[in-house]
Amino acid sequence: MDKGGGEEMKSILYMIIGIVLVTIILPMVLIFSCDISPPDIDNVEDMPGETTIRVYVKETQRVNEIELEEYVKGVVASEMPAAFEIDALKAQAVAARTKVLYQKIKYGDNGNPTHPGAEVCNDVHCQVYRNEEQLEKLHSKEWMRDFWPIIEKAVEETSGLVATYEGKLIDPLYHSTSGGKTENSEDVFTAMAPYLRSVDSPYEQDSKHLDSETVISRNEFIAKINNTYKSCALSEESINSALKILQRSEGDRVSKIKVGNDTLTGRNIRELFGLKSANFKIVISGDKMIFKTKGYGHGVGMSQYGANGMAKEGYTFEDILKHYYQGVDIEAYKR
Ligand SMILES: [Zn+2]
């Protein structure tokens, strides 16, 4: 190769290096050395595969916008013990995701009338949501180190999956412990949902809520009943004959109970005395009323302890969801 050709090659090479520097490397250096501001939240909705959730935060009385999958992580971590089996956590992730999308579609732009402008709140009214900072405060640094990655895994491995019935998102109610059998939705709430049927929940033995007792003094019971339901007109003398369970639901909760001169529901009694469930028996002993309850929560839809028991038996999150939500499909969410 002669000298002149080499010089020419060199200058072409310098020119190429110069172009690369100016057009690619320099802008990159500028971008990475600058503080990149977060993307405009309004645009996230338009990005494929991303959905934002408007969460009303009770403590601050403000609406926060949170990316769907991040929101689901915060719900799974708050609504289910993180030490549960991975398939129970996955079932909870699909239920939490389905619930918020169900509400987002149901309420539209206006949001839930209880908290306008937001499809969900961060409280039990909808489903509990806590961010990583709040979770660390509630538990510990060690908890975050040991359990947060498991929560993330459960959510990421079910990313975008929802439960549908005849192609539509379901309202996936869930509760802690059914007490052996879940409830038909119309026996607890007014609406009948074809996928919220009473089913056996045989693997709840690890739940500390399976059998509980609430003790109330006889006088307190009479006073509270008479204050709230005057028509009952309970008296101390007649209390032994004044109470009679008249009807139980398919899931064994008290649906009708005679209290003095009136008839109440098990839910009335549960709410008035803070019982863990409406599946109860009453034992009167001296001046004490003992409520022996089975399970914890309303009893409709997925039992969380039942889900964990099923996972321990080797059932997958899909098996669990299809058991507690009868006739559903698990599929990717289509907007
Ligand atoms: Zn709410």
CSV table of N, CA, C and O in Angstrom, one decimal, residues 20-76:
chain,number,residue,atom,x,y,z
A,20,VAL,N,-19.3,9.7,14.3
A,20,VAL,CA,-19.8,8.9,15.4
A,20,VAL,C,-19.9,9.7,16.7
A,20,VAL,O,-20.9,9.6,17.4
A,21,LEU,N,-18.8,10.4,17.0
A,21,LEU,CA,-18.7,11.2,18.2
A,21,LEU,C,-19.8,12.2,18.3
A,21,LEU,O,-20.5,12.2,19.4
A,22,VAL,N,-20.0,12.9,17.2
A,22,VAL,CA,-21.0,14.0,17.3
A,22,VAL,C,-22.4,13.5,17.3
A,22,VAL,O,-23.3,14.0,18.0
A,23,THR,N,-22.7,12.5,16.5
A,23,THR,CA,-24.1,12.1,16.3
A,23,THR,C,-24.5,11.0,17.3
A,23,THR,O,-25.7,11.0,17.6
A,24,ILE,N,-23.6,10.2,17.8
A,24,ILE,CA,-24.1,9.1,18.7
A,24,ILE,C,-23.5,9.3,20.1
A,24,ILE,O,-24.3,9.4,21.1
A,25,ILE,N,-22.2,9.4,20.3
A,25,ILE,CA,-21.6,9.3,21.6
A,25,ILE,C,-21.9,10.6,22.4
A,25,ILE,O,-22.3,10.5,23.6
A,26,LEU,N,-21.7,11.8,21.8
A,26,LEU,CA,-21.9,13.0,22.5
A,26,LEU,C,-23.4,13.1,23.0
A,26,LEU,O,-23.5,13.4,24.2
A,27,PRO,N,-24.4,12.9,22.2
A,27,PRO,CA,-25.8,13.0,22.8
A,27,PRO,C,-26.0,12.0,23.9
A,27,PRO,O,-26.6,12.3,24.9
A,28,MET,N,-25.3,10.8,23.8
A,28,MET,CA,-25.5,9.8,24.9
A,28,MET,C,-24.9,10.2,26.2
A,28,MET,O,-25.5,10.1,27.2
A,29,VAL,N,-23.7,10.8,26.1
A,29,VAL,CA,-23.0,11.4,27.3
A,29,VAL,C,-23.9,12.5,27.9
A,29,VAL,O,-24.1,12.5,29.1
A,30,LEU,N,-24.4,13.3,27.0
A,30,LEU,CA,-25.3,14.4,27.5
A,30,LEU,C,-26.5,13.9,28.2
A,30,LEU,O,-26.9,14.3,29.3
A,31,ILE,N,-27.1,12.9,27.6
A,31,ILE,CA,-28.4,12.3,28.2
A,31,ILE,C,-28.1,11.6,29.5
A,31,ILE,O,-28.8,11.9,30.5
A,32,PHE,N,-27.0,10.8,29.6
A,32,PHE,CA,-26.8,10.0,30.8
A,32,PHE,C,-26.2,10.9,31.9
A,32,PHE,O,-26.3,10.5,33.1
A,33,SER,N,-25.6,12.0,31.6
A,33,SER,CA,-25.1,12.9,32.6
A,33,SER,C,-26.2,13.8,33.2
A,33,SER,O,-26.1,14.3,34.3
A,34,CYS,N,-27.3,13.9,32.4
A,34,CYS,CA,-28.4,14.8,32.9
A,34,CYS,C,-29.3,13.9,33.8
A,34,CYS,O,-29.4,12.7,33.7
A,35,ASP,N,-30.1,14.6,34.7
A,35,ASP,CA,-31.1,13.9,35.5
A,35,ASP,C,-32.3,13.7,34.6
A,35,ASP,O,-32.9,14.7,34.1
A,36,ILE,N,-32.6,12.4,34.3
A,36,ILE,CA,-33.7,12.2,33.4
A,36,ILE,C,-35.0,12.2,34.2
A,36,ILE,O,-35.2,11.5,35.2
A,37,SER,N,-35.9,13.1,33.8
A,37,SER,CA,-37.1,13.2,34.6
A,37,SER,C,-38.1,12.1,34.3
A,37,SER,O,-38.0,11.5,33.2
A,38,PRO,N,-38.9,11.7,35.2
A,38,PRO,CA,-39.8,10.5,35.0
A,38,PRO,C,-40.7,10.8,33.8
A,38,PRO,O,-41.0,12.0,33.6
A,39,PRO,N,-41.2,9.8,33.2
A,39,PRO,CA,-42.1,10.0,32.0
A,39,PRO,C,-43.4,10.7,32.5
A,39,PRO,O,-43.8,10.5,33.6
A,40,ASP,N,-43.9,11.5,31.6
A,40,ASP,CA,-45.2,12.1,31.9
A,40,ASP,C,-46.3,11.0,32.1
A,40,ASP,O,-46.5,10.2,31.3
A,41,ILE,N,-46.9,11.1,33.3
A,41,ILE,CA,-47.8,10.0,33.7
A,41,ILE,C,-49.0,9.9,32.8
A,41,ILE,O,-49.5,8.8,32.5
A,42,ASP,N,-49.4,11.0,32.1
A,42,ASP,CA,-50.5,10.9,31.2
A,42,ASP,C,-50.2,10.0,30.0
A,42,ASP,O,-51.1,9.5,29.3
A,43,ASN,N,-48.9,9.9,29.7
A,43,ASN,CA,-48.6,9.1,28.5
A,43,ASN,C,-48.4,7.6,28.8
A,43,ASN,O,-48.4,6.9,27.8
A,44,VAL,N,-48.4,7.3,30.0
A,44,VAL,CA,-48.1,5.9,30.4
A,44,VAL,C,-49.3,5.0,29.8
A,44,VAL,O,-49.1,3.9,29.3
A,45,GLU,N,-50.5,5.5,29.9
A,45,GLU,CA,-51.7,4.8,29.4
A,45,GLU,C,-51.5,4.4,27.9
A,45,GLU,O,-52.0,3.4,27.5
A,46,ASP,N,-50.8,5.3,27.2
A,46,ASP,CA,-50.7,5.0,25.7
A,46,ASP,C,-49.6,4.0,25.4
A,46,ASP,O,-49.6,3.5,24.3
A,47,MET,N,-48.7,3.7,26.4
A,47,MET,CA,-47.7,2.8,26.1
A,47,MET,C,-48.2,1.4,26.1
A,47,MET,O,-49.0,1.0,27.0
A,48,PRO,N,-47.9,0.6,25.1
A,48,PRO,CA,-48.4,-0.8,25.0
A,48,PRO,C,-48.1,-1.6,26.2
A,48,PRO,O,-47.0,-1.6,26.8
A,49,GLY,N,-49.1,-2.3,26.7
A,49,GLY,CA,-48.9,-3.2,27.9
A,49,GLY,C,-48.9,-2.5,29.2
A,49,GLY,O,-48.7,-3.2,30.2
A,50,GLU,N,-49.1,-1.2,29.3
A,50,GLU,CA,-49.0,-0.6,30.6
A,50,GLU,C,-50.4,0.1,30.9
A,50,GLU,O,-51.0,0.7,30.0
A,51,THR,N,-50.8,0.0,32.1
A,51,THR,CA,-52.1,0.5,32.6
A,51,THR,C,-51.8,1.2,33.9
A,51,THR,O,-51.1,0.7,34.7
A,52,THR,N,-52.4,2.4,34.1
A,52,THR,CA,-52.2,3.0,35.4
A,52,THR,C,-53.5,2.9,36.2
A,52,THR,O,-54.6,2.8,35.7
A,53,ILE,N,-53.3,2.8,37.5
A,53,ILE,CA,-54.4,2.7,38.4
A,53,ILE,C,-54.4,3.9,39.3
A,53,ILE,O,-53.4,4.4,39.8
A,54,ARG,N,-55.6,4.5,39.4
A,54,ARG,CA,-55.8,5.6,40.3
A,54,ARG,C,-56.2,5.1,41.7
A,54,ARG,O,-57.2,4.5,41.8
A,55,VAL,N,-55.3,5.4,42.6
A,55,VAL,CA,-55.5,4.9,44.0
A,55,VAL,C,-55.8,6.0,44.9
A,55,VAL,O,-54.9,6.9,45.1
A,56,TYR,N,-56.9,6.0,45.6
A,56,TYR,CA,-57.2,7.1,46.6
A,56,TYR,C,-56.5,6.7,47.9
A,56,TYR,O,-56.8,5.6,48.4
A,57,VAL,N,-55.6,7.5,48.4
A,57,VAL,CA,-54.9,7.2,49.6
A,57,VAL,C,-55.6,7.9,50.8
A,57,VAL,O,-55.7,9.1,50.8
A,58,LYS,N,-56.1,7.1,51.6
A,58,LYS,CA,-56.9,7.6,52.7
A,58,LYS,C,-56.2,8.6,53.6
A,58,LYS,O,-56.7,9.6,54.0
A,59,GLU,N,-54.9,8.2,53.9
A,59,GLU,CA,-54.1,9.0,54.9
A,59,GLU,C,-53.9,10.5,54.3
A,59,GLU,O,-53.9,11.4,55.1
A,60,THR,N,-53.6,10.5,53.0
A,60,THR,CA,-53.3,11.9,52.5
A,60,THR,C,-54.5,12.5,51.8
A,60,THR,O,-54.5,13.7,51.4
A,61,GLN,N,-55.6,11.7,51.6
A,61,GLN,CA,-56.8,12.1,50.9
A,61,GLN,C,-56.4,12.6,49.5
A,61,GLN,O,-57.0,13.5,49.0
A,62,ARG,N,-55.4,11.9,48.9
A,62,ARG,CA,-55.1,12.3,47.5
A,62,ARG,C,-55.1,11.1,46.6
A,62,ARG,O,-55.1,9.9,47.1
A,63,VAL,N,-55.2,11.3,45.3
A,63,VAL,CA,-55.2,10.2,44.4
A,63,VAL,C,-53.8,10.0,43.8
A,63,VAL,O,-53.3,11.0,43.2
A,64,ASN,N,-53.2,8.8,43.9
A,64,ASN,CA,-51.9,8.5,43.3
A,64,ASN,C,-52.1,7.7,42.1
A,64,ASN,O,-53.0,6.8,42.1
A,65,GLU,N,-51.3,7.9,41.1
A,65,GLU,CA,-51.4,7.0,39.9
A,65,GLU,C,-50.2,6.0,40.0
A,65,GLU,O,-49.1,6.4,40.1
A,66,ILE,N,-50.6,4.8,39.9
A,66,ILE,CA,-49.6,3.7,40.1
A,66,ILE,C,-49.7,2.7,38.9
A,66,ILE,O,-50.8,2.4,38.5
A,67,GLU,N,-48.6,2.3,38.4
A,67,GLU,CA,-48.6,1.3,37.3
A,67,GLU,C,-49.2,0.0,37.8
A,67,GLU,O,-49.0,-0.4,38.9
A,68,LEU,N,-50.0,-0.6,37.0
A,68,LEU,CA,-50.8,-1.8,37.4
A,68,LEU,C,-50.0,-2.8,38.1
A,68,LEU,O,-50.4,-3.2,39.2
A,69,GLU,N,-48.9,-3.3,37.5
A,69,GLU,CA,-48.2,-4.4,38.1
A,69,GLU,C,-47.6,-4.0,39.4
A,69,GLU,O,-47.5,-4.9,40.4
A,70,GLU,N,-47.1,-2.8,39.6
A,70,GLU,CA,-46.6,-2.3,40.8
A,70,GLU,C,-47.7,-2.3,41.9
A,70,GLU,O,-47.5,-2.7,43.0
A,71,TYR,N,-48.9,-1.8,41.5
A,71,TYR,CA,-50.0,-1.8,42.4
A,71,TYR,C,-50.3,-3.2,42.8
A,71,TYR,O,-50.5,-3.4,44.0
A,72,VAL,N,-50.3,-4.2,41.9
A,72,VAL,CA,-50.7,-5.6,42.3
A,72,VAL,C,-49.7,-6.1,43.3
A,72,VAL,O,-50.1,-6.8,44.3
A,73,LYS,N,-48.4,-5.8,43.2
A,73,LYS,CA,-47.4,-6.2,44.2
A,73,LYS,C,-47.7,-5.7,45.5
A,73,LYS,O,-47.7,-6.4,46.5
A,74,GLY,N,-48.1,-4.4,45.6
A,74,GLY,CA,-48.4,-3.8,46.9
A,74,GLY,C,-49.7,-4.4,47.5
A,74,GLY,O,-49.8,-4.3,48.7
A,75,VAL,N,-50.6,-4.9,46.7
A,75,VAL,CA,-51.8,-5.5,47.2
A,75,VAL,C,-51.5,-6.9,47.7
A,75,VAL,O,-51.9,-7.3,48.8
A,76,VAL,N,-50.8,-7.7,46.9
A,76,VAL,CA,-50.5,-9.1,47.4
A,76,VAL,C,-49.7,-9.0,48.7
A,76,VAL,O,-50.0,-9.8,49.6
